[in-house]
Coordinates of C-alpha atoms in Angstrom, one line a residue:
Chain F
X1113 CA 89.2 78.5 122.8
X1114 CA 90.1 81.4 125.0
X1115 CA 88.5 81.1 128.5
X1116 CA 88.7 84.9 129.3
X1117 CA 86.2 86.0 126.7
X1118 CA 84.1 89.1 126.4
X1119 CA 80.2 88.5 126.9
X1120 CA 78.6 90.9 124.4
X1121 CA 75.9 89.4 122.6
X1122 CA 75.3 91.2 119.4
X1123 CA 78.8 92.8 119.0
X1124 CA 80.5 89.5 117.9
X1125 CA 77.4 88.9 115.4
X1126 CA 78.2 92.2 113.7
X1127 CA 81.7 91.1 113.4
X1128 CA 80.8 88.0 111.8
X1129 CA 78.3 89.4 109.5
X1130 CA 80.5 90.6 106.7
X1131 CA 82.3 87.5 106.3
X1132 CA 79.2 85.2 106.6
X1133 CA 77.2 87.0 104.2
X1134 CA 80.0 87.1 101.7
X1135 CA 80.4 83.3 101.8
X1136 CA 76.7 82.7 101.9
X1137 CA 76.3 84.8 98.8
X1138 CA 79.6 83.9 96.8
X1139 CA 80.4 80.4 98.2
X1140 CA 77.5 78.6 99.4
X1141 CA 74.9 79.6 96.9
X1142 CA 77.0 79.3 93.9
X1143 CA 78.1 75.8 95.1
X1144 CA 74.8 74.7 95.7
X1145 CA 73.6 76.2 92.2
X1146 CA 76.6 74.2 90.5
X1147 CA 75.4 70.8 92.5
X1148 CA 71.5 71.5 91.6
X1149 CA 72.0 72.5 87.9
X1150 CA 74.3 69.4 87.2
X1151 CA 71.0 67.4 87.2
X1152 CA 69.2 69.7 85.1
X1153 CA 69.1 70.4 81.4
X1154 CA 68.7 74.0 80.8
X1155 CA 66.8 75.1 77.8
X1156 CA 69.0 77.1 75.6
X1157 CA 66.6 79.8 75.0
X1158 CA 65.6 80.3 78.6
X1159 CA 62.3 78.4 78.9
X1160 CA 63.0 76.7 82.1
X1161 CA 64.8 73.6 82.9
X1162 CA 64.1 70.0 83.0
X1163 CA 65.3 67.3 85.7
X1164 CA 67.5 64.8 84.0
X1165 CA 69.3 62.9 86.8
X1166 CA 72.8 61.9 86.2
X1167 CA 72.4 62.5 82.4
X1168 CA 74.9 65.5 82.4
X1169 CA 77.4 63.3 84.1
X1170 CA 76.9 60.4 81.8
X1171 CA 77.3 62.8 78.8
X1172 CA 80.6 64.0 80.0
X1173 CA 82.0 60.5 80.4
X1174 CA 80.8 59.4 77.0
X1175 CA 82.2 62.5 75.5
X1176 CA 85.6 61.9 74.0
X1177 CA 86.4 65.7 74.0
X1178 CA 86.0 65.7 77.8
X1179 CA 87.9 62.5 78.4
X1180 CA 90.9 63.8 76.2
X1181 CA 90.7 67.1 78.3
X1182 CA 90.7 65.1 81.6
X1183 CA 93.8 62.8 80.3
X1184 CA 95.7 66.0 79.3
X1185 CA 94.8 67.6 82.8
X1186 CA 96.1 64.5 84.3
X1187 CA 99.4 64.4 82.3
X1188 CA 99.9 68.1 82.6
X1189 CA 99.4 68.1 86.4
X1190 CA 101.7 65.3 87.0
X1191 CA 104.6 66.8 84.9
X1192 CA 104.2 70.3 86.2
X1193 CA 104.4 68.9 89.8
X1194 CA 107.1 66.5 89.4
X1195 CA 109.3 68.8 87.2
X1196 CA 108.8 72.1 89.3
X1197 CA 109.3 70.0 92.6
X1198 CA 112.1 68.2 91.3
X1199 CA 114.1 71.4 90.3
X1200 CA 113.1 73.3 93.2
X1201 CA 114.4 70.7 95.7
X1202 CA 117.9 70.6 93.6
X1203 CA 118.0 74.4 94.0
X1204 CA 117.0 74.7 97.6
X1205 CA 119.5 72.0 98.7
X1206 CA 122.4 73.8 96.7
X1207 CA 121.3 77.2 98.3
X1208 CA 121.0 75.8 101.8
X1209 CA 124.5 74.5 101.2
X1210 CA 126.6 77.3 99.9
X1211 CA 128.1 80.0 102.1
X1212 CA 128.8 82.8 99.5
X1213 CA 126.1 84.7 97.9
X1214 CA 123.2 82.6 99.7
X1215 CA 121.0 85.6 100.2
X1216 CA 121.4 86.7 96.4
X1217 CA 120.6 83.3 95.2
X1218 CA 117.5 83.1 97.3
X1219 CA 116.0 86.3 96.1
X1220 CA 117.0 85.6 92.3
X1221 CA 115.3 82.2 92.7
X1222 CA 111.9 83.4 94.6
X1223 CA 110.9 86.6 92.7
X1224 CA 109.0 84.8 90.2
X1225 CA 106.5 84.0 92.6
X1226 CA 105.0 87.3 92.0
X1227 CA 104.6 87.0 88.2
X1228 CA 101.1 86.6 87.2
X1229 CA 100.4 83.4 85.3
X1230 CA 99.3 85.2 81.9
X1231 CA 102.8 86.7 81.8
X1232 CA 104.3 83.3 81.7
X1233 CA 101.7 82.5 78.6
X1234 CA 103.1 85.8 77.2
X1235 CA 106.7 84.6 77.8
X1236 CA 105.9 81.2 76.1
X1237 CA 104.5 83.0 73.0
X1238 CA 108.0 84.7 72.6
X1239 CA 110.4 81.9 73.7
X1240 CA 108.5 79.5 71.1
X1241 CA 107.6 82.1 68.4
X1242 CA 107.5 80.2 65.2
X1243 CA 109.8 82.6 63.4
X1244 CA 112.5 83.7 65.8
X1245 CA 111.8 82.2 69.1
X1246 CA 114.9 81.5 71.1
X1247 CA 113.7 78.1 72.3
X1248 CA 112.3 77.2 68.8
X1249 CA 115.7 78.0 67.2
X1250 CA 117.4 75.9 69.7
X1251 CA 115.2 72.9 69.0
X1252 CA 115.4 73.6 65.5
X1253 CA 119.3 72.9 65.9
X1254 CA 118.2 69.3 67.2
X1255 CA 115.8 68.9 64.0
X1256 CA 112.5 69.7 66.0
X1257 CA 110.3 72.0 64.1
X1258 CA 108.5 73.5 67.1
X1259 CA 105.1 74.6 66.3
X1260 CA 103.2 76.4 69.2
X1261 CA 99.4 76.6 68.8
X1262 CA 99.5 74.5 65.7
X1263 CA 100.9 71.0 67.0
X1264 CA 99.1 69.6 69.9
X1265 CA 102.2 68.2 71.6
X1266 CA 104.3 71.1 71.2
X1267 CA 101.7 73.4 72.6
X1268 CA 101.3 71.1 75.6
X1269 CA 105.4 71.2 75.8
X1270 CA 105.4 74.9 75.9
X1271 CA 102.4 75.0 78.5
X1272 CA 104.2 72.8 80.8
X1273 CA 107.6 74.5 80.5
X1274 CA 106.4 77.7 81.3
X1275 CA 104.0 76.5 84.0
X1276 CA 107.1 74.7 85.9
X1277 CA 109.0 78.1 85.5
X1278 CA 106.4 80.0 87.4
X1279 CA 106.2 77.2 89.9
X1280 CA 109.6 76.6 91.0
X1281 CA 109.8 79.6 93.3
X1282 CA 107.0 78.5 95.8
X1283 CA 108.5 75.0 96.2
X1284 CA 111.9 76.5 96.5
X1285 CA 110.8 78.6 99.4
X1286 CA 109.2 75.8 101.1
X1287 CA 112.0 73.3 100.6
X1288 CA 114.7 75.8 101.7
X1289 CA 112.6 76.9 105.0
X1290 CA 112.0 72.8 105.5
X1291 CA 115.9 72.5 105.2
X1292 CA 116.7 75.2 107.5
X1293 CA 114.2 74.0 110.3
X1294 CA 116.5 70.6 110.4
X1295 CA 118.2 71.0 113.7
X1296 CA 121.8 71.7 113.5
X1297 CA 122.4 68.4 115.7
X1298 CA 120.8 66.3 113.4
X1299 CA 123.0 67.8 110.4
X1300 CA 126.2 67.2 112.4
X1301 CA 125.2 63.6 113.5
X1302 CA 124.7 62.8 109.7
X1303 CA 127.9 64.7 108.7
X1304 CA 129.9 62.3 111.2
X1305 CA 128.0 59.2 110.3
X1306 CA 128.2 59.5 106.5
X1307 CA 130.9 60.9 104.3
X1308 CA 129.0 60.9 101.1
X1309 CA 126.8 64.1 100.4
X1310 CA 124.6 62.0 98.2
X1311 CA 123.9 59.3 100.5
X1312 CA 123.6 61.9 103.4
X1313 CA 120.9 63.5 101.3
X1314 CA 118.7 60.5 100.5
X1315 CA 119.1 58.9 104.1
X1316 CA 118.7 62.1 106.2
X1317 CA 117.5 65.1 104.4
X1318 CA 115.2 63.6 102.1
X1319 CA 113.0 61.8 104.7
X1320 CA 113.0 64.9 106.8
X1321 CA 111.8 66.8 103.9
X1322 CA 109.1 64.3 103.0
X1323 CA 106.3 66.1 104.9
X1324 CA 107.1 69.2 103.2
X1325 CA 106.9 67.2 100.0
X1326 CA 103.7 65.8 100.5
X1327 CA 102.3 69.3 101.5
X1328 CA 103.8 70.7 98.4
X1329 CA 102.4 67.9 96.2
X1330 CA 98.9 69.0 96.9
X1331 CA 99.7 72.7 96.5
X1332 CA 101.1 72.0 93.1
X1333 CA 98.5 70.0 91.9
X1334 CA 96.0 72.7 92.8
X1335 CA 98.2 75.1 91.0
X1336 CA 98.3 73.0 87.9
X1337 CA 94.6 72.7 88.0
X1338 CA 93.4 76.2 88.5
X1339 CA 96.1 78.8 88.5
X1340 CA 97.3 77.9 85.1
X1341 CA 94.2 78.9 83.5
X1342 CA 95.8 82.5 82.7
X1343 CA 98.8 80.9 81.2
X1344 CA 96.7 78.4 78.8
X1345 CA 94.2 81.0 77.9
X1346 CA 97.2 83.7 76.9
X1347 CA 98.9 80.9 75.0
X1348 CA 95.7 79.8 73.2
X1349 CA 94.4 83.3 72.7
X1350 CA 90.7 82.7 73.1
X1351 CA 90.8 80.0 70.3
X1352 CA 91.7 76.4 71.4
X1353 CA 90.8 74.7 68.4
X1354 CA 92.2 71.1 68.5
X1355 CA 94.9 72.2 71.0
X1356 CA 95.4 71.0 74.7
X1357 CA 93.1 72.3 77.3
X1358 CA 92.8 71.8 81.1
X1359 CA 89.4 70.8 83.1
X1360 CA 89.1 74.4 84.5
X1361 CA 89.5 75.7 81.0
X1362 CA 86.8 73.3 79.7
X1363 CA 84.4 74.3 82.4
X1364 CA 84.9 78.1 81.2
X1365 CA 84.4 77.0 77.5
X1366 CA 81.3 75.2 78.0
X1367 CA 79.6 77.2 80.7
X1368 CA 80.6 80.7 79.9
X1369 CA 81.1 80.6 76.0
X1370 CA 79.1 77.8 75.2
X1371 CA 76.1 78.3 77.8
X1372 CA 75.9 74.7 78.3
X1373 CA 75.1 75.0 82.2
X1374 CA 74.1 71.6 83.1
X1375 CA 77.3 70.2 81.6
X1376 CA 79.4 72.7 82.9
X1377 CA 78.0 72.4 86.4
X1378 CA 78.6 68.6 86.3
X1379 CA 82.1 69.5 85.3
X1380 CA 82.6 71.7 88.3
X1381 CA 81.1 69.0 90.5
X1382 CA 83.8 66.7 89.1
X1383 CA 86.3 69.3 89.9
X1384 CA 85.0 69.9 93.4
X1385 CA 85.2 66.3 94.1
X1386 CA 88.7 66.1 92.9
X1387 CA 89.6 69.2 95.1
X1388 CA 87.9 67.8 98.3
X1389 CA 89.6 64.2 97.8
X1390 CA 93.0 66.2 97.5
X1391 CA 92.2 68.5 100.6
X1392 CA 91.3 65.7 102.8
X1393 CA 94.6 63.8 101.7
X1394 CA 96.3 67.1 102.7
X1395 CA 94.6 67.3 106.1
X1396 CA 95.8 63.7 107.0
X1397 CA 99.5 64.5 105.8
X1398 CA 99.3 67.9 108.0
X1399 CA 98.3 65.7 110.7
X1400 CA 100.9 63.0 110.5
X1401 CA 103.5 66.1 109.8
X1402 CA 102.5 67.7 113.2
X1403 CA 103.4 64.1 114.8
X1404 CA 106.8 64.0 113.0
X1405 CA 108.0 67.4 114.3
Chain C
X776 CA 116.0 82.4 107.8
X777 CA 118.6 84.9 109.3
X778 CA 120.5 82.3 111.1
X779 CA 121.2 80.1 107.9
X780 CA 124.7 81.1 107.5
X781 CA 125.6 80.2 110.9
X782 CA 124.0 76.8 110.5
X783 CA 125.8 75.8 107.4
X784 CA 129.0 77.3 108.8
X785 CA 128.7 74.9 111.7
X786 CA 127.7 72.1 109.5
X787 CA 130.7 72.5 107.3
X788 CA 133.0 72.6 110.0
X789 CA 133.8 68.7 110.7
X790 CA 134.3 68.2 107.1
X791 CA 137.5 70.1 106.8
X792 CA 140.0 67.3 106.1
X793 CA 138.5 66.7 102.6
X794 CA 139.0 70.3 101.5
X795 CA 140.1 69.8 98.1
X796 CA 136.9 67.7 97.4
X797 CA 134.8 70.2 99.1
X798 CA 136.2 73.2 96.9
X799 CA 135.2 71.2 93.7
X800 CA 131.8 70.5 94.7
X801 CA 131.3 73.9 95.8
X802 CA 131.8 75.2 92.5
X803 CA 129.4 72.6 91.1
X804 CA 126.9 74.0 93.7
X805 CA 127.5 77.5 92.5
X806 CA 127.2 76.3 88.9
X807 CA 123.8 74.8 89.4
X808 CA 122.6 78.0 91.5
X809 CA 123.8 80.2 88.7
X810 CA 122.0 78.2 86.3
X811 CA 118.9 78.2 88.3
X812 CA 119.2 82.0 88.9
X813 CA 119.8 82.4 85.0
X814 CA 116.6 80.4 84.2
X815 CA 114.5 82.5 86.4
X816 CA 116.1 85.8 85.2
X817 CA 116.6 85.5 81.7
X818 CA 113.0 85.6 80.4
X819 CA 112.5 89.0 82.0
X820 CA 115.7 90.4 80.9
X821 CA 114.4 89.3 77.3
X822 CA 111.4 91.2 77.6
X823 CA 113.5 94.2 78.7
X824 CA 116.0 93.6 75.7
X825 CA 113.2 93.6 73.2
X826 CA 111.8 96.7 74.2
X827 CA 114.9 98.7 73.6
X828 CA 115.1 97.8 69.9
X829 CA 112.8 99.0 67.1
X830 CA 110.0 96.6 66.5
X831 CA 110.9 96.1 62.8
X832 CA 114.3 94.6 63.9
X833 CA 112.3 92.1 66.3
X834 CA 110.4 91.1 63.4
X835 CA 113.4 90.1 61.6
X836 CA 115.8 88.6 64.3
X837 CA 113.7 88.2 67.5
X838 CA 115.3 88.6 70.9
X839 CA 119.1 89.2 70.6
X840 CA 122.0 90.7 72.6
X841 CA 121.8 94.2 71.2
X842 CA 120.6 97.1 73.3
X843 CA 118.9 99.8 71.6
X844 CA 117.7 103.4 72.5
X845 CA 113.9 102.6 72.1
X846 CA 113.2 102.0 75.7
X847 CA 111.9 105.4 76.7
X848 CA 109.7 106.0 73.6
X849 CA 108.1 102.6 74.2
X850 CA 107.5 103.3 77.9
X851 CA 105.9 106.6 77.0
X852 CA 103.8 104.8 74.3
X853 CA 102.8 101.8 76.7
X854 CA 101.9 104.3 79.5
X855 CA 99.8 106.5 77.6
X856 CA 98.6 105.2 74.2
X857 CA 95.4 102.9 74.5
X858 CA 95.4 99.4 73.4
X859 CA 92.0 99.6 71.8
X860 CA 89.5 102.1 70.1
X861 CA 87.8 103.3 73.2
X862 CA 91.0 105.0 74.3
X863 CA 90.4 104.0 78.0
X864 CA 92.9 101.2 78.5
X865 CA 96.1 103.1 78.4
X866 CA 98.9 101.6 80.5
X867 CA 98.4 104.0 83.1
X868 CA 94.6 103.4 83.5
X869 CA 95.2 99.7 83.7
X870 CA 97.9 100.1 86.2
X871 CA 95.4 102.2 88.1
X872 CA 92.7 99.5 87.9
X873 CA 95.3 96.6 89.0
X874 CA 96.2 98.9 92.1
X875 CA 92.6 99.3 93.0
X876 CA 91.8 95.3 92.5
X877 CA 95.3 94.4 94.4
X878 CA 94.9 97.1 97.4
X879 CA 91.2 96.7 97.3
X880 CA 91.2 93.0 97.8
X881 CA 94.1 92.8 100.2
X882 CA 92.5 95.5 102.6
X883 CA 89.0 94.0 102.2
X884 CA 89.9 90.5 102.8
X885 CA 92.2 91.3 106.0
X886 CA 89.7 93.6 107.5
X887 CA 86.8 91.2 107.1
X888 CA 89.2 88.3 108.2
X889 CA 90.3 90.1 111.3
X890 CA 86.9 90.8 112.4
X891 CA 85.5 87.3 112.2
X892 CA 88.6 85.8 113.9
X893 CA 88.3 88.3 116.7
X894 CA 84.7 87.2 117.0
X895 CA 85.4 83.5 117.0
X896 CA 88.3 83.6 119.3
X897 CA 87.3 86.2 122.0
X898 CA 83.6 86.0 122.4
X899 CA 81.3 83.4 123.7
X900 CA 78.7 82.7 120.8
X901 CA 76.0 80.3 120.7
X902 CA 76.5 79.3 117.2
X903 CA 80.3 79.6 117.4
X904 CA 80.9 76.1 116.3
X905 CA 78.5 76.3 113.2
X906 CA 80.2 79.8 112.2
X907 CA 83.6 78.3 112.5
X908 CA 82.5 75.3 110.4
X909 CA 80.7 77.5 107.9
X910 CA 83.6 79.7 107.4
X911 CA 86.3 77.1 107.2
X912 CA 84.5 74.8 104.9
X913 CA 85.4 77.4 102.2
X914 CA 89.0 76.6 102.5
X915 CA 88.0 73.3 100.6
X916 CA 86.9 74.9 97.2
X917 CA 88.6 77.7 95.3
X918 CA 86.5 80.1 93.1
X919 CA 87.4 78.4 89.9
X920 CA 85.3 75.3 90.6
X921 CA 82.1 77.3 91.0
X922 CA 83.0 80.0 88.5
X923 CA 80.0 80.0 86.4
X924 CA 77.3 79.9 89.0
X925 CA 79.2 82.9 90.8
X926 CA 79.4 84.8 87.5
X927 CA 75.6 84.3 87.3
X928 CA 74.9 85.4 90.8
X929 CA 77.0 88.3 90.4
X930 CA 75.1 89.2 87.1
X931 CA 71.8 88.9 88.9
X932 CA 72.8 91.3 91.6
X933 CA 73.9 93.8 89.0
X934 CA 77.4 93.9 89.9
X935 CA 79.1 93.1 86.4
X936 CA 81.6 95.7 85.5
X937 CA 81.7 97.2 88.9
X938 CA 84.6 96.9 91.6
X939 CA 82.3 95.5 94.2
X940 CA 81.6 92.5 91.5
X941 CA 85.2 92.3 91.1
X942 CA 86.5 92.3 94.6
X943 CA 83.9 91.1 96.9
X944 CA 83.3 87.4 95.5
X945 CA 87.3 86.9 95.5
X946 CA 87.1 87.5 99.3
X947 CA 84.8 84.6 99.8
X948 CA 87.4 82.3 101.1
X949 CA 88.6 81.9 104.8
X950 CA 92.4 81.7 104.1
X951 CA 93.0 84.6 106.3
X952 CA 90.4 84.3 108.8
X953 CA 92.0 80.7 109.5
X954 CA 95.5 82.6 109.7
X955 CA 94.2 85.2 112.2
X956 CA 92.4 82.7 114.3
X957 CA 95.6 80.9 114.8
X958 CA 97.3 83.9 115.7
X959 CA 94.8 85.2 118.0
X960 CA 94.7 81.9 119.7
X961 CA 98.6 82.3 120.5
X962 CA 98.2 85.6 122.1
X963 CA 98.5 85.1 125.9
X964 CA 95.3 85.1 127.6
X965 CA 96.7 87.6 130.6
X966 CA 96.6 90.3 128.0
X967 CA 92.8 90.2 127.5
X968 CA 92.4 89.6 131.3
X969 CA 94.5 92.7 132.2
X970 CA 92.8 94.7 129.6
X971 CA 89.3 93.8 131.2
X972 CA 90.5 94.6 134.5
X973 CA 91.7 98.2 133.3
X974 CA 88.2 98.5 132.0
X975 CA 88.7 98.1 128.3
X976 CA 85.9 97.1 126.2
X977 CA 86.0 94.5 123.3
X978 CA 86.7 97.7 120.6
X979 CA 89.2 99.1 122.8
X980 CA 91.0 96.1 123.2
X981 CA 91.0 95.2 119.7
X982 CA 91.9 98.8 118.4
X983 CA 94.6 99.5 121.1
X984 CA 96.3 95.9 122.0
X985 CA 95.4 93.2 119.4
X986 CA 95.8 95.1 116.0
X987 CA 99.3 96.6 117.1
X988 CA 100.2 93.3 118.2
X989 CA 99.2 91.5 114.9
X990 CA 101.4 94.1 112.9
X991 CA 103.8 91.7 111.5
X992 CA 101.1 89.3 110.5
X993 CA 99.2 91.9 109.0
X994 CA 102.2 93.0 106.9
X995 CA 103.0 89.4 105.8
X996 CA 99.3 88.6 105.0
X997 CA 98.9 91.9 103.1
X998 CA 101.8 91.1 100.8
X999 CA 100.7 87.7 99.8
X1000 CA 97.1 89.2 99.4
X1001 CA 98.3 92.0 97.3
X1002 CA 100.1 89.8 95.0
X1003 CA 97.1 87.4 94.8
X1004 CA 94.6 90.1 93.9
X1005 CA 97.1 91.7 91.3
X1006 CA 97.5 88.6 89.7
X1007 CA 93.9 87.7 89.3
X1008 CA 93.0 86.7 85.7
X1009 CA 90.1 84.2 85.4
X1010 CA 87.4 86.2 87.5
X1011 CA 88.3 89.7 86.0
X1012 CA 88.1 88.4 82.7
X1013 CA 84.6 87.3 83.2
X1014 CA 83.2 90.1 85.3
X1015 CA 84.8 93.2 83.5
X1016 CA 83.9 93.5 79.7
X1017 CA 84.2 97.3 79.7
X1018 CA 87.7 98.8 78.8
X1019 CA 87.7 101.4 81.8
X1020 CA 88.3 98.7 84.3
X1021 CA 90.5 96.4 82.6
X1022 CA 93.7 95.4 84.6
X1023 CA 97.2 94.9 83.3
X1024 CA 97.2 91.1 83.8
X1025 CA 93.7 91.0 82.1
X1026 CA 95.0 93.0 79.4
X1027 CA 97.7 90.6 78.4
X1028 CA 95.7 88.8 76.3
X1029 CA 94.7 91.9 74.4
X1030 CA 98.3 92.5 74.0
X1031 CA 98.9 89.3 72.3
X1032 CA 95.9 89.8 70.1
X1033 CA 97.2 93.0 69.1
X1034 CA 100.5 91.5 68.2
X1035 CA 99.0 89.1 66.0
X1036 CA 97.1 91.6 64.0
X1037 CA 99.2 94.4 63.0
X1038 CA 101.5 94.8 60.2
X1039 CA 104.6 95.3 62.6
X1040 CA 104.1 93.4 65.8
X1041 CA 104.7 96.2 68.4
X1042 CA 106.6 94.2 70.8
X1043 CA 108.5 97.2 72.5
X1044 CA 105.3 98.4 73.9
X1045 CA 103.7 95.3 74.5
X1046 CA 106.7 94.1 76.5
X1047 CA 106.9 97.3 78.5
X1048 CA 103.1 96.6 79.5
X1049 CA 103.9 93.0 80.5
X1050 CA 106.7 94.1 82.5
X1051 CA 104.6 96.7 84.2
X1052 CA 102.3 93.9 85.0
X1053 CA 104.7 92.1 87.1
X1054 CA 106.8 95.1 88.6
X1055 CA 104.6 96.0 91.5
X1056 CA 104.1 92.4 92.9
X1057 CA 107.7 91.7 92.4
X1058 CA 109.0 94.7 94.0
X1059 CA 106.7 94.1 97.0
X1060 CA 108.0 90.6 97.2
X1061 CA 111.7 91.6 96.9
X1062 CA 111.3 94.6 99.3
X1063 CA 109.7 92.9 102.0
X1064 CA 111.3 89.5 101.4
X1065 CA 111.2 88.3 105.1
X1066 CA 107.7 89.1 105.6
X1067 CA 106.9 87.7 102.4
X1068 CA 108.5 84.4 103.1
X1069 CA 106.9 84.3 106.7
X1070 CA 103.4 85.1 105.3
X1071 CA 103.8 82.5 102.6
X1072 CA 105.1 79.5 104.8
X1073 CA 102.6 80.2 107.5
X1074 CA 99.5 80.8 105.6
X1075 CA 99.7 77.9 103.4
X1076 CA 100.0 75.4 106.2

């Protein structure tokens, strides 16, 4: 805290008022509501609610549909995270290495950051169009009859593909800025010690990038959990049927469309616990990161 | 970022003896980067190509390399014709709505955050620690995990289909506040001392010294927040049900539904709308690249 502060009593309260009232109204109140109604069963006709303890949670874990969604979300998040991190790391290392056109490559590789997730879904519908989609035709050449929105696996594949595409730029930007913060002396020393670029990467660059990687891991999982909603909703067009959906989509379906407030609140709380756990891991990593550098 | 080329030049220096191998690997590096750039750019070029040829041709062959002359008629149709019967969600109207959401969110968030950060850093507050934790706990949970109760509260307050209901709940997270707090803490203490000696009050110090000092930070923040606000999807989908407030990003779903229903799917017009939905944030990111990268790498940490 600054020592030389102002002494006014009510002015700072006034300054804080907008922020505090917004978060009370739209953060603490809804979070509390979610927690509370996850223990209640709401009457569908609006005649009050009854306390049911952990029943809503038990119902979730007994539900085959919910568990399938949970498994899909896990596979989806891990695939998107791993693939977009790997591709972005490769591109960042190459973009850091070239002399000519470095700036152009950087620009071309980062602009997709600004593309909205639903547009990524829109692209998936065109690329994988049943009749003439360029990627459908490509896979057809290998004997894969790609049927987006009809086949569970194919839909999942398309969702992962465009979600990875959308996420590469963020990872690229962070990896590149991580690479550029490696001191020149370290690079030169590594160059003298180790002739092979591949082994130089794994023994020097990769460990130095590890903190950035850990941090990005969390960012990517959060992205796959929440930000992909728009992509998925655009691909499924309001009509999931038996197609893959993520946990966030399930909350939306059950709570907003299905009016199962208790069940969807329990799902919200499960998601909160997941995010909290991730954030705690992230904070510990950030602390460690500070010790490294 | 600016000194990147110097770094790499120096790093490549000692490796001169292996010139031939280096050259081969350089070609390989460029090949990978070109492939990566194509991967990122090709889908958007495909959207543009599709909007230059007649819809009937798309229906037969899909995307191709042919460039037709339908671009301007499609642009005109996308901007002025409505997607639905109400006639209120033309491309232009949705563009305006997206602008209101993007700018409103960015400005609102930055103003609220700067005020709160100023109070936390520069004043002696009795409940400062409490306020600090109350504000920064919001970093832990995104809007999506409390989406249904947030909707109910917004509904109870009578804010459905209003700009307030659309924008204000999105502001309820402290990313920007955290960022400005960090920045204010790094401002030298001598500045505020000097200002006080000169008789400047807290308002004068804020407006005349702190805000000008934060210019770069505000710009970086603004870009990130504008892109974030413009690209919002789930919250607007729930809050806005009337056609006259629908944003472009939200309209994408209507567009795809339109493609399913018609006799000849209007890919030309739809693709222009999709391009319109990505153009402003992409341009902002491209034009202000340096501030954008700064904002991104510093806010997310």
